C-alpha positions as a printed NumPy array, in Angstrom:
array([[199.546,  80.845, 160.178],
       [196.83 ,  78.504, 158.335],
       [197.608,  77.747, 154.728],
       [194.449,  78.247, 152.334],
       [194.601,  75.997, 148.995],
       [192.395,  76.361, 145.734],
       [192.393,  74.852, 142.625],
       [192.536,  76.87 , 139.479],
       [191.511,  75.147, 136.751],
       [191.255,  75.704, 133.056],
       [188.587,  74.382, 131.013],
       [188.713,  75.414, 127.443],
       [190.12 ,  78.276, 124.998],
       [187.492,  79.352, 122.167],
       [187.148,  81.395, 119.702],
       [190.711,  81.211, 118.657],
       [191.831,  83.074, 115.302],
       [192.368,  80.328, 112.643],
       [195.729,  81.88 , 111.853],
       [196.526,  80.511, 115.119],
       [195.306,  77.013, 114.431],
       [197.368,  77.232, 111.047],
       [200.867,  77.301, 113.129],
       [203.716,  75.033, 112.583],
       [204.053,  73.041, 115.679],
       [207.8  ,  72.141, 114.905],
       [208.187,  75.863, 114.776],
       [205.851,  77.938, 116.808],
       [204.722,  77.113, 120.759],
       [201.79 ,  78.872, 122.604],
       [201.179,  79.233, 126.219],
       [198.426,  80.201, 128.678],
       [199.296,  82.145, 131.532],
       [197.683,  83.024, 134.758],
       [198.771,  85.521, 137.139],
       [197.456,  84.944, 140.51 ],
       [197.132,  87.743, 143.183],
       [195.283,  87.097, 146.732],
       [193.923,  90.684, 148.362],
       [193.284,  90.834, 151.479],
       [190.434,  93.384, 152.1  ],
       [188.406,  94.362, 155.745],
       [185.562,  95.414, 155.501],
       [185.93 ,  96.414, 151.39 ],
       [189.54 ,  97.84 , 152.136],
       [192.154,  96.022, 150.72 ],
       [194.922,  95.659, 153.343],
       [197.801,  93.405, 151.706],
       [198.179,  92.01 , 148.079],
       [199.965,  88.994, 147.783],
       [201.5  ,  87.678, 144.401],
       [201.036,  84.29 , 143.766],
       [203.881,  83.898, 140.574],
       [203.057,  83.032, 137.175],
       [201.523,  79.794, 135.853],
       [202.418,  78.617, 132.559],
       [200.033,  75.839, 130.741],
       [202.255,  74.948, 127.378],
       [200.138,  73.773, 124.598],
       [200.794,  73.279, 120.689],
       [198.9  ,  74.71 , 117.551],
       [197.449,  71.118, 116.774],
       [195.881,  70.401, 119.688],
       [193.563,  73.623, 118.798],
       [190.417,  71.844, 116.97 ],
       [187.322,  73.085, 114.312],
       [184.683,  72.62 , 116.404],
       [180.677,  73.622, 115.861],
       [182.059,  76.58 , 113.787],
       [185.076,  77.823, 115.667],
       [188.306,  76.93 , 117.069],
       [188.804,  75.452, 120.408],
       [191.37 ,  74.245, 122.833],
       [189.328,  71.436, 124.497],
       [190.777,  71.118, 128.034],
       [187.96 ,  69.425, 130.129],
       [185.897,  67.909, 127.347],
       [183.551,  71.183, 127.237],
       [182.501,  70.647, 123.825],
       [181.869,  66.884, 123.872],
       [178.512,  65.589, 124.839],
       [177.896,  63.176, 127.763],
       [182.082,  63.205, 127.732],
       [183.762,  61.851, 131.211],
       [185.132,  64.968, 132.498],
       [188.362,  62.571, 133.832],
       [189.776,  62.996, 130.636],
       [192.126,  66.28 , 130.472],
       [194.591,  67.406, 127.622],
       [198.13 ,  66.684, 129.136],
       [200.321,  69.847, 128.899],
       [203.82 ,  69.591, 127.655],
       [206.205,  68.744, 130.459],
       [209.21 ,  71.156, 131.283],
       [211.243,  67.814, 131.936],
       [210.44 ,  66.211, 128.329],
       [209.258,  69.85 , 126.219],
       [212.085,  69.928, 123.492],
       [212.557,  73.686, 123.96 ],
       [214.397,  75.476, 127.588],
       [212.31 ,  76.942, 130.277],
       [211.15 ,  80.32 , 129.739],
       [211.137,  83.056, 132.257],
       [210.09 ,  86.885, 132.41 ],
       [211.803,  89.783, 131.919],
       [210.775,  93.302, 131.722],
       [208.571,  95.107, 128.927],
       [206.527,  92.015, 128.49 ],
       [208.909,  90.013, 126.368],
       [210.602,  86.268, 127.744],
       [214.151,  85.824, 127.737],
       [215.751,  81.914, 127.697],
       [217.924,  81.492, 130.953],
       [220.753,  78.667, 130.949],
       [219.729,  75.098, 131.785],
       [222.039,  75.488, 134.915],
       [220.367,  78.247, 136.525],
       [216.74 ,  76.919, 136.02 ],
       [215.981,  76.174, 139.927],
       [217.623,  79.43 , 140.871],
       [215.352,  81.35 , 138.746],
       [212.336,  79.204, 139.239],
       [213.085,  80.286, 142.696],
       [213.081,  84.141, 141.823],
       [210.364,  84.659, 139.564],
       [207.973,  82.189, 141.179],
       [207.35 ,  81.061, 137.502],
       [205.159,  77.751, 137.559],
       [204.526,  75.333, 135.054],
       [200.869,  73.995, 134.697],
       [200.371,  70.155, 134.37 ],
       [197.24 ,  69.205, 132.735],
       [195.126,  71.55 , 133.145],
       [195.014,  72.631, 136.935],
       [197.287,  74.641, 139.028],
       [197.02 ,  74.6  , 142.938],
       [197.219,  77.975, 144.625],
       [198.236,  77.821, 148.719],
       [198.165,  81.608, 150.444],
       [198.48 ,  82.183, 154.297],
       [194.893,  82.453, 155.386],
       [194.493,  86.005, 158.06 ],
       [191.797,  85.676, 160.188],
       [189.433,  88.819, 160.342],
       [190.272,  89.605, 156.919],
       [188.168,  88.76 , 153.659],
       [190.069,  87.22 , 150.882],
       [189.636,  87.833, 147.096],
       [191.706,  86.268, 144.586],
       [192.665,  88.42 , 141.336],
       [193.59 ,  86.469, 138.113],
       [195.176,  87.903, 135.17 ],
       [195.049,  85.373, 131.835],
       [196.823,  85.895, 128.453],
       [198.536,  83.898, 125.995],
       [201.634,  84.544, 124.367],
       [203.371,  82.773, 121.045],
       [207.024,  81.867, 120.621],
       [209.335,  80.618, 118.333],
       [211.055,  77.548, 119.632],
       [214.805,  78.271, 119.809],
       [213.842,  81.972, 119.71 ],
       [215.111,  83.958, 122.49 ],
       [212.19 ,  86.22 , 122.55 ],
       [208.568,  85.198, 123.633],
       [205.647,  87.087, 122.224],
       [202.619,  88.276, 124.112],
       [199.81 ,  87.951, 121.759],
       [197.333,  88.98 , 123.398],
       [198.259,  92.822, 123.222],
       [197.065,  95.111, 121.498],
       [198.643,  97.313, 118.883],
       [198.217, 100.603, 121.066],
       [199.506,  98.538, 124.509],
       [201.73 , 100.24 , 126.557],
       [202.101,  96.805, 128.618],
       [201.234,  93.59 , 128.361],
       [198.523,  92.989, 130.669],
       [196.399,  95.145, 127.726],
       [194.58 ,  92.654, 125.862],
       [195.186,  89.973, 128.579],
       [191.455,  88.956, 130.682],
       [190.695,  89.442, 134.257],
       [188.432,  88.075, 136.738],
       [188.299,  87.887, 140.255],
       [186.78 ,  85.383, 142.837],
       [185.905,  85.85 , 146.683],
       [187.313,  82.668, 148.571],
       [184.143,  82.516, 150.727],
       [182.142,  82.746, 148.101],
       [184.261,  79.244, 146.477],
       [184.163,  78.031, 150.118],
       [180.488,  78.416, 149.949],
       [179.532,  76.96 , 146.338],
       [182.795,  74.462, 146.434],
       [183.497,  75.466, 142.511],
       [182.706,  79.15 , 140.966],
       [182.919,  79.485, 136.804],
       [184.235,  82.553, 135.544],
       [183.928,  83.341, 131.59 ],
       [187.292,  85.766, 130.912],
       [187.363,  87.979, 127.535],
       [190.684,  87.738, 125.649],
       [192.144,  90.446, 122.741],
       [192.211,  86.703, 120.612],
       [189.369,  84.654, 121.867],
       [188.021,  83.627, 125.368],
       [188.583,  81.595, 128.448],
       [186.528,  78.992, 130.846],
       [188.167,  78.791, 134.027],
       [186.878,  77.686, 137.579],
       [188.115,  77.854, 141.032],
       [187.453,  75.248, 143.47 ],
       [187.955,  74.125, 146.944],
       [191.141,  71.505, 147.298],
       [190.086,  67.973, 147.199],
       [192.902,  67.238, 148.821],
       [192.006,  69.02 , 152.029],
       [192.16 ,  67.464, 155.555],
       [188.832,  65.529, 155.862],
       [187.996,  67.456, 159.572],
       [187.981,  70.69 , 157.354],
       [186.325,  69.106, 154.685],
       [183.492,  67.716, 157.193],
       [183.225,  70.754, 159.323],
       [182.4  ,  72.891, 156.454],
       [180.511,  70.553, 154.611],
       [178.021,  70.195, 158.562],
       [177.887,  74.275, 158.224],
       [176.677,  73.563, 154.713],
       [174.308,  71.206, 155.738],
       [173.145,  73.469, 159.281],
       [172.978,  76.414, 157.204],
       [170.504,  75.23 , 154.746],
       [168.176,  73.627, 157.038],
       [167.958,  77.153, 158.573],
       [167.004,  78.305, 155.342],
       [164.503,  75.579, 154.184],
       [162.827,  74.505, 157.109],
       [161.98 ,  71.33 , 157.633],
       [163.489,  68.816, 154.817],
       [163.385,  65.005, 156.058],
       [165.593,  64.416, 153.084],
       [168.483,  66.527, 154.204],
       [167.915,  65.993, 157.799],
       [168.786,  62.123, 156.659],
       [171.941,  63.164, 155.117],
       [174.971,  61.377, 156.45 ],
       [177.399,  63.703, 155.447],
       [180.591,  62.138, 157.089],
       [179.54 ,  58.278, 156.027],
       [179.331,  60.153, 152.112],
       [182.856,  61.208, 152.931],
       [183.597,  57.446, 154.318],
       [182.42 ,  56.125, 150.779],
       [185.039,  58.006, 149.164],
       [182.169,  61.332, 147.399],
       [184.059,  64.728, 147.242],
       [183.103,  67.979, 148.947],
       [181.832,  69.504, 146.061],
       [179.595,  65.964, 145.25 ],
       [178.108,  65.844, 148.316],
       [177.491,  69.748, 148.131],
       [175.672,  69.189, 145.087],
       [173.464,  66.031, 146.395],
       [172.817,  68.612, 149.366],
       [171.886,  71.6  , 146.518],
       [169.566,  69.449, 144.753],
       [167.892,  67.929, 147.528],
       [167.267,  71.327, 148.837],
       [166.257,  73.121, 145.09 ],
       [165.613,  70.012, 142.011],
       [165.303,  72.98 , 139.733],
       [168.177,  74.665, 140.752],
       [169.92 ,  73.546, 137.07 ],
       [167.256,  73.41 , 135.589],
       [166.246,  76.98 , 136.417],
       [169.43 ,  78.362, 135.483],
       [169.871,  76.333, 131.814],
       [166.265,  78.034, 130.876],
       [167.512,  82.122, 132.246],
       [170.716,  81.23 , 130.242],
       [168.502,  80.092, 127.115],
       [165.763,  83.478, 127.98 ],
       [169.215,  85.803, 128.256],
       [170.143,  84.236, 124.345],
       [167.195,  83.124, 122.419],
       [168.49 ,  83.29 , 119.415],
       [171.79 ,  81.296, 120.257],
       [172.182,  77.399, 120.66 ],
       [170.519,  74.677, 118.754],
       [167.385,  72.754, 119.22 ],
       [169.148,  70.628, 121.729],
       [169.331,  73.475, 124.499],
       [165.294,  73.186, 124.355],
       [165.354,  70.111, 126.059],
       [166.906,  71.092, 129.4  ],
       [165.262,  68.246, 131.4  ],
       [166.377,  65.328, 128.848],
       [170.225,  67.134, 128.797],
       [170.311,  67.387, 132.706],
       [169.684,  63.633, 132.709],
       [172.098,  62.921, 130.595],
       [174.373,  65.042, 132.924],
       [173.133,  63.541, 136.018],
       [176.073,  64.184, 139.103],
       [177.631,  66.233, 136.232],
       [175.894,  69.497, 135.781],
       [178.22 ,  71.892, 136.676],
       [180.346,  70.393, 133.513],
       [176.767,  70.701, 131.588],
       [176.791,  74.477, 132.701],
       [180.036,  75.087, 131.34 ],
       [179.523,  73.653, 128.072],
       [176.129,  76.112, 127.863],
       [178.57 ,  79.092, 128.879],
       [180.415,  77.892, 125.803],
       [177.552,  77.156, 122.971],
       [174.9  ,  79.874, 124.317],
       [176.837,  82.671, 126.455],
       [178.446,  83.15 , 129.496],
       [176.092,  83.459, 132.904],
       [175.398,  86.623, 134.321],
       [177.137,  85.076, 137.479],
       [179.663,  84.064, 135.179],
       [181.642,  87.825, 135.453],
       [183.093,  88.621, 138.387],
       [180.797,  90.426, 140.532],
       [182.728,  93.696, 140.536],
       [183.192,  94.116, 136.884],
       [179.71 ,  93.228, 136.801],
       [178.744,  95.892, 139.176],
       [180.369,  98.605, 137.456],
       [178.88 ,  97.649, 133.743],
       [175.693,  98.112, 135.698],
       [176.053, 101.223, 136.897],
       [177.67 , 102.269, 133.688],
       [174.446, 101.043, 132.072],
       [171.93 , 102.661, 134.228],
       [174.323, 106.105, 134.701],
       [174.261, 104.773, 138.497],
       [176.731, 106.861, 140.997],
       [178.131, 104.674, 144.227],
       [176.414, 106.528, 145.876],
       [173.1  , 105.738, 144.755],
       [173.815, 102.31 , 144.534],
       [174.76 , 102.266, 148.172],
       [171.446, 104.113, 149.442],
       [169.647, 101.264, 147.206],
       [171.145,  98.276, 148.885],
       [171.619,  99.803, 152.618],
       [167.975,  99.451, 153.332],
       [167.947,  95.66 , 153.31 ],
       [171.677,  94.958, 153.48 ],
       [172.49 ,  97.417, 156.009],
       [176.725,  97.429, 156.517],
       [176.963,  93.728, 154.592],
       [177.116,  95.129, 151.485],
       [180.466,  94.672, 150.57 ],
       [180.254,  91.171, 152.184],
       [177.124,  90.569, 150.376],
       [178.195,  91.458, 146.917],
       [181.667,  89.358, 146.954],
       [180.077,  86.395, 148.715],
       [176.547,  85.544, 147.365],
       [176.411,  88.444, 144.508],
       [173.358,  87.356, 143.058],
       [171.269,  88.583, 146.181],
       [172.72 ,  92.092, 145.355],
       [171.818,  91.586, 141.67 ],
       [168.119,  90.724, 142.366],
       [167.935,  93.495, 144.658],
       [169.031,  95.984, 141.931]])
């Protein structure tokens, strides 16, 4: 059976509380945690879950900074202007962290296991530790069946030496500790399709910028077969376009451009304004957020040239999240919520121009079911 493989990664942590800022780093560790689970739905019914194991990015108190009036854990250089988005904030290590591995036990709490039995329960509870600031997630890939990928984020606090490791992003009422914690999800043919997808995730203490993107490291047949459907499919849809007809995908690949670069090059060739477009419905959705800078779309996207996905990010960060930001199911039901919309009615809406595709409409390009409603 195929293997799929994704990168998760994580871009920044805002709107911390200051009290957590104001922790002793001899004393007090935090952590980031991501829960992975892959569903496997046909036709809108899910089929199989599949748990991915827990992801652990450890990070300290002072590497939380006061920026533009809150405080941020910086992991991709979201907040700095015209920043190279090489640079990443190097997580703590397992081999050199100064504290033992952590692992999970019921009720939400963490429970230190003995040095000796590290690899046994690494084994067990499928309990990952995040280097910088990406993890790679590989999944058997079923043909026939649609794949979604469900993401669970918190943070939790401990005391180094402590044997108990706090979940602090629970509430007071929680009866477990996924309340509090943020949740998106992500349709793998919909990342297959726009090579990296943002999602904006709500936290009890603050919020999260995460994206999921195809592997870099793919084979380069995959990676050239999809990019020539990318490249077929959006002739179909533009007509003629001398520009993209002229597009030597596999000698871009040859001069060492990524998937997602060359996706772009292909984007822009196809829609100029495509950034541009969304910067100024991002600024229209928030008028009265973001400084003067923000007005001048055009001079930032310069700026940002071969980097505007990065640029998008940081305007998720400074204005508001995108509308296609939320995952488009959560997004669907605070619609219909909203409007006091039943299924049903939302179904007889969309089945006169989507017909049966409407599940595989809404998790792969959502934004056509969004513009219909």
């Amino acid at each position: 059976m195929p293997i799929e493989q994704v990168i998760l990664t994580i871009h920044a942590i805002y709107d911390l509380p200051r009290e957590m800022q104001q922790l002793d780093p001899r004393r007090e560790q935090l952590e980031l945690f991501v829960q992975p689970v892959v569903n496997y739905n046909y036709r809108g019914r899910r089929v199989k879950l599949l748990p991915l194991g827990e992801s652990v990015m450890p990070f300290s108190s002072s590497s939380i900074l006061f920026k533009r009036e809150r405080f941020i854990l910086d992991l991709g250089n979201v907040t700095t202007p015209y920043a190279s988005p090489k640079c990443t904030l190097p997580s703590i290590s397992p081999r050199t962290s100064p504290w033992r591995r952590w692992y999970p036990t019921a009720g939400g709490e963490t429970n230190e296991e003995d040095d000796s039995d590290n690899e046994t329960s690494n084994n067990d509870t499928k309990r990952n530790m995040i280097h910088g600031n990406q993890v790679l997630l590989q999944y058997p890939c079923t043909l026939g069946l649609s794949t979604t990928l469900d993401v669970m984020v918190g943070v939790r606090q401990h005391r180094i030496g402590s044997f108990v490791l706090r979940c602090i992003t629970v509430g007071q009422s929680a009866d477990t500790h996924s309340d509090g914690a943020g949740f998106f999800s992500v349709a793998i043919e919909e990342v297959r399709k726009k090579k990296t997808v943002t999602r904006v995730v709500g936290l009890s203490v603050g919020g999260v910028i995460l994206s999921v993107s195809v592997n870099p490291n793919d084979d380069k047949e995959s990676v050239l077969g999809r990019l020539i459907g990318d490249k077929n499919r959006n002739l179909a849809s533009c007509g003629n376009n001398q520009a993209l007809e002229k597009l030597d995908v596999a000698a871009m690949l040859l001069e060492g451009f990524s998937e997602v670069e060359i996706y772009q090059h292909m984007r822009l060739i196809v829609d100029p304004d495509y950034y541009l477009r969304r910067l100024e419905n991002l600024i229209a959705l928030y008028p009265a957020q973001g400084s003067e800078e923000w007005r001048q779309s055009g001079v930032l996207l310069q700026k940002y040239a071969s980097r505007e996905e990065e640029l998008m990010r940081r305007a998720n960060l400074e204005i508001g999240p995108e509308c296609s930001s939320v995952s488009a199911r959560h997004r669907l039901l605070a619609y219909r919520y909203k409007y006091h919309l039943s299924d049903q009615s939302v179904r007889e809406c969309l089945q006169s121009v989507l017909g049966e595709e409407i599940h595989e409409t809404l998790v792969t390009e959502p934004e056509v079911v969004f513009e219909l409603l």
